[in-house]
Amino acid sequence: MNYCIEIMEEEHANIQRMIAVIRQICCNILEGGEVPVDDLRSITDFIKNYADHHHHGKEEAFLFPEMVARLGKMADNLVTHGMLVEHNLGRNYNMGLSMSLDAYEASPSTQLKLDIVGNAFGYSYVLSEHVLKENNVVYTFAEKNLPQEVFDKVNEDSRKFEEENMIKGTQKHYLDMLEGFEKKYLNK
């Protein structure tokens, strides 16, 4: 397996772990619990900066352009009309969650709780399905069809991106956040 695929699948596992936290928070709210506004704001930060900028950033900057440029209409459809659309759906749900939290803080209501749960669950559903498609279809298709010299460049770019973010503390910050939420909400 190529380095870039390995690291992206590892990030998918982390995103799935956060999705489990999100789903538990949604269940807690549905069962009458308070809306944990600060925790949900931290989760929107995780989604924006770890799942989207960090993870999707590598896909959108390094892997997907090579697939579209080199693997024809099937790759273009898979990436442009599939994966990128789902990335944007996730962004929309995260933005909706953030806006719902703002509105709820200004004037709490059951309607706004519904908006919070709806956006949080929408994100978790779309991204869970998305991860399965990328792990089982997109990455497999890329590894079977892209020349190794192309993957060598994607791997190099991904490694450099990871190292730069490691220096900034990006991975540690968000994985520490994730572990804290798992302990709090999933008793892990």
Tab-separated table of C-alpha atoms in Angstrom:
chain	number	residue	atom	x	y	z
A	1	MET	CA	0.000	0.000	0.000
A	2	ASN	CA	1.227	3.499	-0.809
A	3	TYR	CA	2.085	5.866	2.034
A	4	CYS	CA	-0.588	8.413	1.050
A	5	ILE	CA	-3.326	5.759	1.035
A	6	GLU	CA	-2.129	4.319	4.330
A	7	ILE	CA	-2.163	7.726	6.063
A	8	MET	CA	-5.536	8.666	4.568
A	9	GLU	CA	-7.093	5.385	5.715
A	10	GLU	CA	-5.650	6.005	9.189
A	11	GLU	CA	-7.275	9.455	9.151
A	12	HIS	CA	-10.544	7.855	8.051
A	13	ALA	CA	-10.400	5.654	11.146
A	14	ASN	CA	-9.955	8.783	13.288
A	15	ILE	CA	-12.844	10.522	11.547
A	16	GLN	CA	-15.014	7.435	12.153
A	17	ARG	CA	-14.065	7.568	15.829
A	18	MET	CA	-15.250	11.196	15.993
A	19	ILE	CA	-18.436	10.204	14.185
A	20	ALA	CA	-19.132	7.727	17.011
A	21	VAL	CA	-18.775	10.623	19.474
A	22	ILE	CA	-21.099	12.816	17.396
A	23	ARG	CA	-23.731	10.079	17.228
A	24	GLN	CA	-23.570	9.584	20.999
A	25	ILE	CA	-23.994	13.315	21.589
A	26	CYS	CA	-27.019	13.288	19.263
A	27	CYS	CA	-28.515	10.356	21.202
A	28	ASN	CA	-27.902	12.156	24.494
A	29	ILE	CA	-29.720	15.250	23.214
A	30	LEU	CA	-32.610	13.146	21.887
A	31	GLU	CA	-32.889	11.484	25.296
A	32	GLY	CA	-33.312	14.875	26.955
A	33	GLY	CA	-29.705	15.787	27.684
A	34	GLU	CA	-28.360	19.299	27.434
A	35	VAL	CA	-26.770	20.524	24.220
A	36	PRO	CA	-23.002	20.506	24.911
A	37	VAL	CA	-22.396	23.690	22.926
A	38	ASP	CA	-18.681	24.047	23.725
A	39	ASP	CA	-17.946	20.413	22.893
A	40	LEU	CA	-19.895	20.650	19.638
A	41	ARG	CA	-17.973	23.802	18.720
A	42	SER	CA	-14.738	21.890	19.287
A	43	ILE	CA	-16.093	19.102	17.096
A	44	THR	CA	-16.890	21.578	14.298
A	45	ASP	CA	-13.255	22.698	14.612
A	46	PHE	CA	-12.104	19.045	14.328
A	47	ILE	CA	-14.307	18.576	11.267
A	48	LYS	CA	-13.098	21.769	9.597
A	49	ASN	CA	-9.420	21.525	10.370
A	50	TYR	CA	-8.663	17.811	10.729
A	51	ALA	CA	-11.256	16.010	8.589
A	52	ASP	CA	-11.541	18.705	5.933
A	53	HIS	CA	-8.389	20.834	5.695
A	54	HIS	CA	-5.941	18.173	6.830
A	55	HIS	CA	-7.428	14.987	5.382
A	56	HIS	CA	-9.515	16.183	2.435
A	57	GLY	CA	-6.803	18.730	1.715
A	58	LYS	CA	-4.374	15.936	0.792
A	59	GLU	CA	-6.954	14.183	-1.358
A	60	GLU	CA	-7.949	17.370	-3.170
A	61	ALA	CA	-4.401	18.688	-3.658
A	62	PHE	CA	-2.448	15.519	-4.396
A	63	LEU	CA	-4.390	12.331	-5.186
A	64	PHE	CA	-7.629	13.401	-6.856
A	65	PRO	CA	-6.055	15.736	-9.456
A	66	GLU	CA	-3.765	12.897	-10.599
A	67	MET	CA	-6.693	10.522	-10.870
A	68	VAL	CA	-8.756	12.983	-12.897
A	69	ALA	CA	-5.825	13.919	-15.155
A	70	ARG	CA	-4.653	10.359	-15.832
A	71	LEU	CA	-7.498	7.892	-15.446
A	72	GLY	CA	-10.196	9.185	-17.777
A	73	LYS	CA	-13.918	9.695	-17.505
A	74	MET	CA	-14.502	7.013	-14.862
A	75	ALA	CA	-12.068	8.714	-12.469
A	76	ASP	CA	-13.455	12.139	-13.319
A	77	ASN	CA	-16.987	10.969	-12.515
A	78	LEU	CA	-15.876	9.185	-9.355
A	79	VAL	CA	-13.925	12.169	-8.054
A	80	THR	CA	-15.709	15.221	-9.434
A	81	HIS	CA	-19.293	14.005	-9.236
A	82	GLY	CA	-18.836	11.739	-6.234
A	83	MET	CA	-16.099	12.393	-3.704
A	84	LEU	CA	-15.866	16.179	-4.125
A	85	VAL	CA	-19.654	16.526	-3.943
A	86	GLU	CA	-19.611	14.559	-0.680
A	87	HIS	CA	-16.764	16.706	0.673
A	88	ASN	CA	-18.960	19.738	0.037
A	89	LEU	CA	-21.979	18.073	1.647
A	90	GLY	CA	-19.888	17.495	4.758
A	91	ARG	CA	-18.783	21.131	4.729
A	92	ASN	CA	-22.406	22.255	4.436
A	93	TYR	CA	-23.505	20.102	7.362
A	94	ASN	CA	-20.604	21.403	9.469
A	95	MET	CA	-21.467	25.003	8.600
A	96	GLY	CA	-25.128	24.286	9.396
A	97	LEU	CA	-24.105	22.804	12.747
A	98	SER	CA	-22.040	25.879	13.569
A	99	MET	CA	-24.862	28.237	12.600
A	100	SER	CA	-27.376	26.182	14.613
A	101	LEU	CA	-25.107	26.374	17.667
A	102	ASP	CA	-24.887	30.173	17.286
A	103	ALA	CA	-28.668	30.464	17.054
A	104	TYR	CA	-29.192	28.078	19.978
A	105	GLU	CA	-26.834	30.047	22.199
A	106	ALA	CA	-28.689	33.254	21.337
A	107	SER	CA	-32.141	31.776	21.938
A	108	PRO	CA	-32.374	28.091	22.945
A	109	SER	CA	-35.358	26.189	21.556
A	110	THR	CA	-36.448	22.679	20.653
A	111	GLN	CA	-36.434	23.667	16.962
A	112	LEU	CA	-32.787	24.645	17.205
A	113	LYS	CA	-31.952	21.414	19.053
A	114	LEU	CA	-33.479	19.652	16.046
A	115	ASP	CA	-31.270	21.690	13.709
A	116	ILE	CA	-28.199	20.816	15.782
A	117	VAL	CA	-28.984	17.100	15.830
A	118	GLY	CA	-30.004	17.125	12.149
A	119	ASN	CA	-26.791	18.746	10.978
A	120	ALA	CA	-24.585	16.659	13.268
A	121	PHE	CA	-26.276	13.426	12.207
A	122	GLY	CA	-26.271	14.487	8.536
A	123	TYR	CA	-22.527	15.002	8.705
A	124	SER	CA	-21.963	11.689	10.449
A	125	TYR	CA	-24.077	9.771	7.931
A	126	VAL	CA	-22.552	11.348	4.818
A	127	LEU	CA	-18.989	10.949	6.061
A	128	SER	CA	-19.480	7.342	7.224
A	129	GLU	CA	-20.692	6.352	3.769
A	130	HIS	CA	-18.019	8.501	2.130
A	131	VAL	CA	-15.204	6.794	4.058
A	132	LEU	CA	-16.429	3.370	2.968
A	133	LYS	CA	-16.465	4.434	-0.700
A	134	GLU	CA	-13.006	5.955	-0.564
A	135	ASN	CA	-11.445	3.018	1.297
A	136	ASN	CA	-13.106	0.314	-0.793
A	137	VAL	CA	-13.498	1.890	-4.234
A	138	VAL	CA	-11.586	5.132	-4.811
A	139	TYR	CA	-8.252	4.235	-3.223
A	140	THR	CA	-8.345	0.710	-4.681
A	141	PHE	CA	-9.078	2.107	-8.142
A	142	ALA	CA	-6.210	4.589	-7.801
A	143	GLU	CA	-3.714	1.984	-6.606
A	144	LYS	CA	-4.618	-0.411	-9.418
A	145	ASN	CA	-4.473	2.194	-12.171
A	146	LEU	CA	-2.094	5.065	-11.380
A	147	PRO	CA	1.527	4.477	-12.388
A	148	GLN	CA	3.898	4.044	-9.448
A	149	GLU	CA	5.908	7.132	-10.431
A	150	VAL	CA	2.732	9.185	-9.997
A	151	PHE	CA	2.153	7.600	-6.609
A	152	ASP	CA	5.769	8.327	-5.696
A	153	LYS	CA	5.060	12.045	-6.183
A	154	VAL	CA	1.723	11.869	-4.319
A	155	ASN	CA	3.460	9.970	-1.502
A	156	GLU	CA	6.251	12.552	-1.346
A	157	ASP	CA	3.794	15.471	-1.289
A	158	SER	CA	1.689	13.738	1.378
A	159	ARG	CA	4.742	12.988	3.525
A	160	LYS	CA	5.899	16.610	3.326
A	161	PHE	CA	2.376	17.848	4.180
A	162	GLU	CA	2.243	15.487	7.183
A	163	GLU	CA	5.673	16.580	8.414
A	164	GLU	CA	4.792	20.280	8.141
A	165	ASN	CA	1.585	19.696	10.100
A	166	MET	CA	3.410	17.565	12.655
A	167	ILE	CA	5.683	20.537	13.370
A	168	LYS	CA	2.586	22.748	13.821
A	169	GLY	CA	1.098	20.133	16.155
A	170	THR	CA	-2.030	19.628	14.056
A	171	GLN	CA	-2.306	15.855	14.361
A	172	LYS	CA	-1.506	15.789	18.085
A	173	HIS	CA	-3.988	18.568	18.877
A	174	TYR	CA	-6.906	16.904	17.105
A	175	LEU	CA	-6.113	13.358	18.187
A	176	ASP	CA	-5.825	14.509	21.814
A	177	MET	CA	-9.203	16.227	21.398
A	178	LEU	CA	-10.666	13.036	19.950
A	179	GLU	CA	-9.365	10.903	22.824
A	180	GLY	CA	-10.814	13.336	25.368
A	181	PHE	CA	-14.240	13.174	23.730
A	182	GLU	CA	-14.109	9.374	23.542
A	183	LYS	CA	-13.429	9.250	27.288
A	184	LYS	CA	-16.204	11.721	28.006
A	185	TYR	CA	-18.916	10.369	25.712
A	186	LEU	CA	-17.989	6.752	24.955
A	187	ASN	CA	-16.345	5.767	28.264
A	188	LYS	CA	-13.146	4.725	26.479
